[in-house]
Amino acid sequence: MFNLDTCARPNILSLQPYRCARDDYKDDGTNILLDANENAYGPSLKLEGTRTHHEHDITSGSGTSNGSQSYKNKPEIDFLGLHRYPDPHQEDLKQLLCTFRNTHTHTIKDLSPANLFVGVGSDEAIDATLRCFCRPGHDRILTCPPTYGMYAVSAQVNDLGYVQVPLDVTNDFALMPDSINSALSNEPNIKVVYICSPGNPTATLVDKEQIRQVLEHPTWNGIVVLDEAYIDFAPDGSSLAEWVLEWPNLIVMQTLSKAFGLAGIRLGAAFTSPPVARLLNNLKAPYNISSPTSVLAQAALAPQSIAKMRKHREQILEQRDRLLKELPRVAGIGRFVGGRASNFLLVELLDKPGGKASNEVANAVYESLAATRGVVVRFRGKEFGCQGCLRITVGTEPEVSRFLDEIEHVLGRIYGGELVTGGPGEKEKQKQANAVIS
């Protein structure tokens, strides 16, 4: 007789459902979504020509749709060829990624497609690394909270434990390599270290020399994964992708979801040494990158599209600087916590103007903004060192203007007694709001 409770793996039965940004508040066409660190300026695809308002940005290989003029530089998806499986190796796409990251800032060597694994977002690379190097029920990973929640989720899926070495909350969430190395010396079954740079939710760029300290551990035999999802919002030259040419156990993960504005195509990349890349590619599904995803990703890495990405980046950084200047003028806003190297900011909400950081106020602002004002941000107050914090994605100029008006309005109602904070179920509400992985 079938019994699900005894048939399924115990670690999967105990797995908490994955909650993402769109679970709570969906895009109804009017909401301002400042919660998932997406690129509010849209895809970095440079498409020239005209179109009717009925057309999508991508047309078929015929070059026309509804009789309108074709695009001069459009990605050409062969819709009639979708009955064929896609390229299993993606050499052309990999070469474009390598060309983009071959800056010679950190080495004189050149990345090649042999240094790459590409997958369905960075999440596939996170999971593939664990399946490749960790034995279920035996090995562990190391993370540095507060950090991206998917590392722990993937560890649980793969029946792995995890060790936490927190970031330094007294120093803008800096990495603590001495503490990491101590854990690696004392816990020999730690096989993978995940470091997020710039951090999520901290926006702090990790110092290269601190990463070197971990890589230079004299006895530990494991993999260091550097998650650079937000690296293109950091100063030029910050990416350590090409550093994998100097360190055989370094993996640098990146994505087209953030700066390139292509979250919808789910394209992630892992730069690493050829032997490690070979293992990751050996265990992946044979056709994990779809033909449309490949075409769009290659179009995004063309020179004219990279120029558009950099233009969007300039606009985002301008609005980020505006938030840093104008948000503190709102009564009840506390400190900016962490760094400034991403397309989001982490900020404290206070129990009263000039008071202390408050999870009750932060969660009330989060809920009220989303439910009544159509502005969605992310509550992070239950994360280590993030008491009373909201994470705010930088939007377009009109979105930032509306956000500033709405948060001032909501805080005014809270401090004026119109909106009640706390009350029955408050801890559970905070837990649920904080559980969203994004």
XYZ file of N, CA, C and O in Angstrom, residues 138-242:
420
model
N 25.851 13.607 4.695
C 27.184 13.580 5.290
C 27.861 14.951 5.277
O 28.313 15.442 6.320
N 27.940 15.573 4.092
C 28.688 16.821 3.954
C 27.832 18.033 4.282
O 26.598 17.946 4.404
N 28.526 19.168 4.397
C 27.852 20.421 4.734
C 28.369 21.552 3.865
O 29.416 21.445 3.212
N 27.612 22.640 3.862
C 28.043 23.860 3.196
C 28.224 24.945 4.247
O 27.758 24.805 5.386
N 28.898 26.012 3.875
C 29.074 27.168 4.757
C 28.497 28.393 4.077
O 28.806 28.659 2.903
N 27.662 29.127 4.804
C 27.108 30.378 4.300
C 27.400 31.495 5.292
O 27.751 31.235 6.447
N 27.223 32.723 4.817
C 27.550 33.898 5.632
C 26.329 34.812 5.725
O 26.162 35.733 4.907
N 25.457 34.572 6.691
C 24.248 35.389 6.814
C 24.545 36.809 7.296
O 25.553 37.028 7.977
N 23.667 37.768 6.889
C 22.488 37.558 6.056
C 22.882 37.368 4.593
O 23.747 38.089 4.076
N 22.230 36.423 3.932
C 22.611 36.120 2.558
C 21.420 35.557 1.795
O 20.313 35.422 2.333
N 21.645 35.223 0.550
C 20.613 34.705 -0.341
C 20.096 33.367 0.187
O 20.871 32.450 0.465
N 18.786 33.245 0.322
C 18.199 32.083 0.969
C 18.259 30.797 0.172
O 18.054 29.714 0.729
N 18.558 30.885 -1.118
C 18.517 29.676 -1.939
C 19.639 28.706 -1.608
O 19.519 27.508 -1.866
N 20.739 29.192 -1.027
C 21.827 28.278 -0.656
C 21.318 27.256 0.358
O 21.572 26.051 0.226
N 20.613 27.727 1.370
C 20.099 26.828 2.408
C 19.009 25.922 1.860
O 18.924 24.736 2.234
N 18.152 26.443 0.976
C 17.100 25.622 0.378
C 17.715 24.480 -0.417
O 17.309 23.313 -0.292
N 18.721 24.788 -1.235
C 19.367 23.745 -2.034
C 20.078 22.734 -1.149
O 20.116 21.536 -1.461
N 20.646 23.199 -0.041
C 21.290 22.275 0.889
C 20.269 21.297 1.460
O 20.527 20.084 1.541
N 19.097 21.789 1.837
C 18.080 20.898 2.392
C 17.580 19.918 1.341
O 17.375 18.738 1.635
N 17.374 20.380 0.113
C 16.931 19.495 -0.961
C 17.930 18.354 -1.155
O 17.554 17.203 -1.408
N 19.220 18.680 -1.023
C 20.273 17.684 -1.231
C 20.697 16.969 0.049
O 21.717 16.277 0.075
N 19.892 17.152 1.122
C 20.123 16.475 2.398
C 21.505 16.805 2.967
O 22.259 15.917 3.373
N 21.828 18.082 2.991
C 23.110 18.557 3.486
C 22.893 19.488 4.675
O 21.925 20.255 4.702
N 23.785 19.445 5.623
C 23.761 20.419 6.689
C 24.466 21.696 6.265
O 25.103 21.742 5.208
N 24.328 22.732 7.074
C 25.073 23.946 6.750
C 25.543 24.648 8.005
O 24.905 24.606 9.059
N 26.720 25.227 7.869
C 27.375 25.967 8.934
C 27.276 27.444 8.586
O 27.473 27.834 7.422
N 26.977 28.286 9.563
C 26.854 29.721 9.325
C 27.974 30.481 10.018
O 28.222 30.291 11.209
N 28.659 31.317 9.252
C 29.640 32.260 9.794
C 29.136 33.654 9.431
O 29.290 34.093 8.281
N 28.478 34.355 10.348
C 27.837 35.629 10.002
C 28.811 36.679 9.496
O 30.014 36.659 9.809
N 28.279 37.582 8.698
C 29.027 38.762 8.275
C 29.184 39.700 9.471
O 28.466 39.596 10.468
N 30.107 40.630 9.362
C 30.410 41.559 10.455
C 29.417 42.724 10.427
O 29.544 43.647 9.620
N 28.428 42.671 11.317
C 27.388 43.708 11.327
C 27.932 45.051 11.787
O 27.294 46.088 11.567
N 29.092 45.056 12.420
C 29.685 46.321 12.883
C 30.517 46.996 11.808
O 31.021 48.092 12.006
N 30.662 46.338 10.656
C 31.530 46.852 9.600
C 30.867 46.672 8.242
O 31.438 46.085 7.316
N 29.621 47.188 8.127
C 28.889 47.141 6.856
C 28.774 45.734 6.282
O 28.839 45.535 5.073
N 28.627 44.748 7.155
C 28.466 43.356 6.727
C 29.675 42.849 5.942
O 29.525 42.153 4.932
N 30.857 43.164 6.401
C 32.078 42.665 5.764
C 32.245 41.173 6.032
O 31.790 40.644 7.058
N 32.899 40.489 5.096
C 33.226 39.078 5.273
C 34.241 38.935 6.404
O 35.078 39.807 6.619
N 34.171 37.805 7.119
C 35.133 37.544 8.193
C 35.926 36.279 7.848
O 35.609 35.165 8.301
N 36.970 36.425 7.020
C 37.701 35.255 6.527
C 38.383 34.442 7.619
O 38.501 33.214 7.494
N 38.852 35.099 8.684
C 39.490 34.335 9.764
C 38.498 33.373 10.402
O 38.834 32.214 10.713
N 37.268 33.836 10.608
C 36.237 32.974 11.195
C 35.839 31.856 10.227
O 35.587 30.719 10.647
N 35.781 32.177 8.953
C 35.478 31.146 7.948
C 36.571 30.079 7.952
O 36.294 28.874 7.991
N 37.819 30.504 7.928
C 38.928 29.548 7.895
C 38.979 28.699 9.158
O 39.346 27.516 9.107
N 38.608 29.290 10.281
C 38.556 28.516 11.514
C 37.507 27.414 11.412
O 37.748 26.261 11.820
N 36.349 27.761 10.864
C 35.297 26.754 10.684
C 35.746 25.660 9.720
O 35.485 24.478 9.941
N 36.439 26.035 8.650
C 36.907 25.050 7.677
C 37.944 24.118 8.295
O 38.023 22.931 7.942
N 38.740 24.646 9.218
C 39.738 23.805 9.888
C 39.102 22.832 10.868
O 39.576 21.706 11.035
N 38.011 23.272 11.491
C 37.384 22.468 12.537
C 36.257 21.581 12.039
O 35.802 20.685 12.767
N 35.787 21.832 10.832
C 34.663 21.069 10.278
C 35.074 20.496 8.926
O 34.778 21.067 7.870
N 35.759 19.361 8.902
C 36.321 18.846 7.646
C 35.288 18.428 6.613
O 35.634 18.261 5.436
N 34.031 18.239 7.025
C 33.029 17.830 6.036
C 32.328 19.001 5.366
O 31.339 18.824 4.657
N 32.810 20.240 5.576
C 32.323 21.373 4.790
C 32.985 21.303 3.416
O 34.208 21.352 3.296
N 32.173 21.196 2.374
C 32.736 21.031 1.031
C 32.586 22.268 0.158
O 33.329 22.437 -0.815
N 31.598 23.130 0.463
C 31.343 24.304 -0.387
C 31.106 25.515 0.507
O 30.352 25.446 1.487
N 31.750 26.631 0.159
C 31.537 27.919 0.825
C 30.846 28.850 -0.174
O 31.354 29.063 -1.278
N 29.684 29.388 0.213
C 28.968 30.339 -0.639
C 29.177 31.754 -0.104
O 28.865 32.060 1.047
N 29.701 32.622 -0.972
C 29.926 34.033 -0.642
C 29.199 34.880 -1.681
O 29.409 34.698 -2.884
N 28.348 35.770 -1.223
C 27.562 36.605 -2.126
C 28.183 38.000 -2.199
O 28.353 38.666 -1.179
N 28.550 38.445 -3.417
C 29.233 39.733 -3.581
C 28.849 40.382 -4.912
O 29.183 39.844 -5.973
N 28.162 41.522 -4.865
C 27.607 42.211 -3.707
C 26.573 41.345 -2.997
O 25.862 40.570 -3.624
N 26.518 41.523 -1.681
C 25.645 40.684 -0.885
C 24.175 40.985 -1.099
O 23.785 42.085 -1.458
N 23.358 39.977 -0.874
C 21.901 40.121 -0.863
C 21.416 39.577 0.474
O 21.566 38.374 0.728
N 20.918 40.436 1.381
C 20.358 41.775 1.146
C 21.283 42.939 1.500
O 20.805 44.064 1.643
N 22.573 42.709 1.641
C 23.452 43.726 2.225
C 23.981 44.756 1.239
O 24.363 45.852 1.630
N 24.060 44.407 -0.055
C 24.627 45.278 -1.100
C 26.096 45.616 -0.849
O 26.617 46.580 -1.386
N 26.771 44.802 -0.040
C 28.184 45.031 0.261
C 29.060 44.220 -0.678
O 28.863 43.008 -0.844
N 30.033 44.879 -1.298
C 30.993 44.213 -2.161
C 32.089 43.607 -1.290
O 32.689 44.285 -0.457
N 32.350 42.322 -1.469
C 33.351 41.630 -0.663
C 34.744 41.975 -1.170
O 34.998 41.977 -2.382
N 35.636 42.252 -0.256
C 37.015 42.603 -0.599
C 37.734 41.398 -1.211
O 37.680 40.282 -0.692
N 38.407 41.631 -2.319
C 39.116 40.564 -3.026
C 40.116 39.850 -2.129
O 40.261 38.613 -2.180
N 40.829 40.597 -1.303
C 41.850 39.989 -0.457
C 41.240 39.097 0.608
O 41.874 38.131 1.053
N 40.014 39.384 1.024
C 39.342 38.515 1.981
C 38.974 37.180 1.343
O 39.037 36.128 1.984
N 38.588 37.229 0.080
C 38.304 35.987 -0.649
C 39.600 35.199 -0.846
O 39.625 33.969 -0.721
N 40.684 35.903 -1.136
C 41.980 35.233 -1.287
C 42.357 34.461 -0.013
O 42.886 33.350 -0.082
N 42.066 35.066 1.147
C 42.387 34.404 2.405
C 41.695 33.052 2.531
O 42.292 32.079 3.008
N 40.441 32.975 2.095
C 39.714 31.708 2.145
C 40.297 30.729 1.132
O 40.510 29.545 1.433
N 40.580 31.212 -0.059
C 41.140 30.343 -1.095
C 42.512 29.796 -0.707
O 42.904 28.710 -1.142
N 43.224 30.532 0.111
C 44.579 30.122 0.508
C 44.600 29.249 1.763
O 45.666 28.980 2.313
N 43.441 28.794 2.222
C 43.417 27.910 3.389
C 44.381 26.744 3.137
O 44.314 26.079 2.105
N 45.277 26.466 4.074
C 46.363 25.510 3.796
C 45.953 24.043 3.733
O 46.665 23.236 3.115
N 44.828 23.674 4.350
C 44.489 22.242 4.408
C 43.105 21.902 3.862
O 42.850 20.749 3.506
N 42.203 22.857 3.798
C 40.817 22.561 3.393
C 40.755 22.175 1.929
O 41.347 22.819 1.061
N 39.986 21.144 1.633
C 39.801 20.667 0.266
C 38.337 20.849 -0.113
O 37.491 19.999 0.194
N 38.025 21.989 -0.737
C 36.635 22.274 -1.076
C 36.527 23.371 -2.123
O 37.529 23.833 -2.680
N 35.299 23.789 -2.385
C 34.969 24.754 -3.437
C 34.497 26.066 -2.814
O 33.675 26.063 -1.894
N 35.015 27.176 -3.324
C 34.522 28.499 -2.961
C 33.651 29.009 -4.102
O 34.115 29.105 -5.249
N 32.393 29.304 -3.792
C 31.468 29.836 -4.796
C 31.232 31.311 -4.498
O 30.767 31.666 -3.413
N 31.544 32.153 -5.458
C 31.322 33.596 -5.350
C 30.116 33.946 -6.217
O 30.164 33.813 -7.444
N 29.046 34.372 -5.583
C 27.805 34.695 -6.290
C 27.808 36.176 -6.649
O 27.651 37.043 -5.794
N 27.990 36.469 -7.945
C 28.076 37.846 -8.434
C 26.833 38.258 -9.214
O 26.918 38.939 -10.231
N 25.668 37.904 -8.730
C 24.430 38.231 -9.447
C 24.293 39.732 -9.697
O 23.752 40.156 -10.725
N 24.793 40.562 -8.767
C 24.593 42.015 -8.857
C 25.884 42.758 -9.222
O 25.970 43.965 -9.055
N 26.852 42.057 -9.759
C 28.200 42.627 -9.920
C 28.239 43.804 -10.881
O 29.086 44.695 -10.746
N 27.327 43.865 -11.838
C 27.393 44.958 -12.812
C 26.866 46.279 -12.267
O 26.937 47.300 -12.965
N 26.369 46.282 -11.038
C 26.027 47.545 -10.374
C 27.162 48.042 -9.492
O 27.099 49.145 -8.958
N 28.183 47.217 -9.327
C 29.362 47.585 -8.550
C 30.340 48.352 -9.444
O 30.169 48.423 -10.665
N 31.370 48.963 -8.872
C 32.349 49.693 -9.696
C 32.971 48.807 -10.766
O 33.140 47.596 -10.585
N 33.314 49.394 -11.892
C 33.940 48.648 -12.982
C 35.188 47.928 -12.487
O 35.945 48.448 -11.666
N 35.379 46.727 -12.981
C 36.537 45.939 -12.589
C 36.331 45.106 -11.347
O 37.253 44.409 -10.899
N 35.117 45.138 -10.780
C 34.865 44.418 -9.535
C 34.706 42.909 -9.731
O 34.988 42.125 -8.820
N 34.231 42.489 -10.898
C 33.990 41.065 -11.105
C 35.295 40.276 -11.028
O 36.318 40.659 -11.612
N 35.219 39.138 -10.336
C 36.369 38.238 -10.231
C 36.191 37.010 -11.120
O 36.840 35.986 -10.903
N 35.342 37.110 -12.148
C 35.098 35.958 -13.022
C 36.395 35.425 -13.614
O 36.628 34.210 -13.644
N 37.253 36.314 -14.091
C 38.488 35.847 -14.728
C 39.504 35.316 -13.714
O 40.493 34.680 -14.089
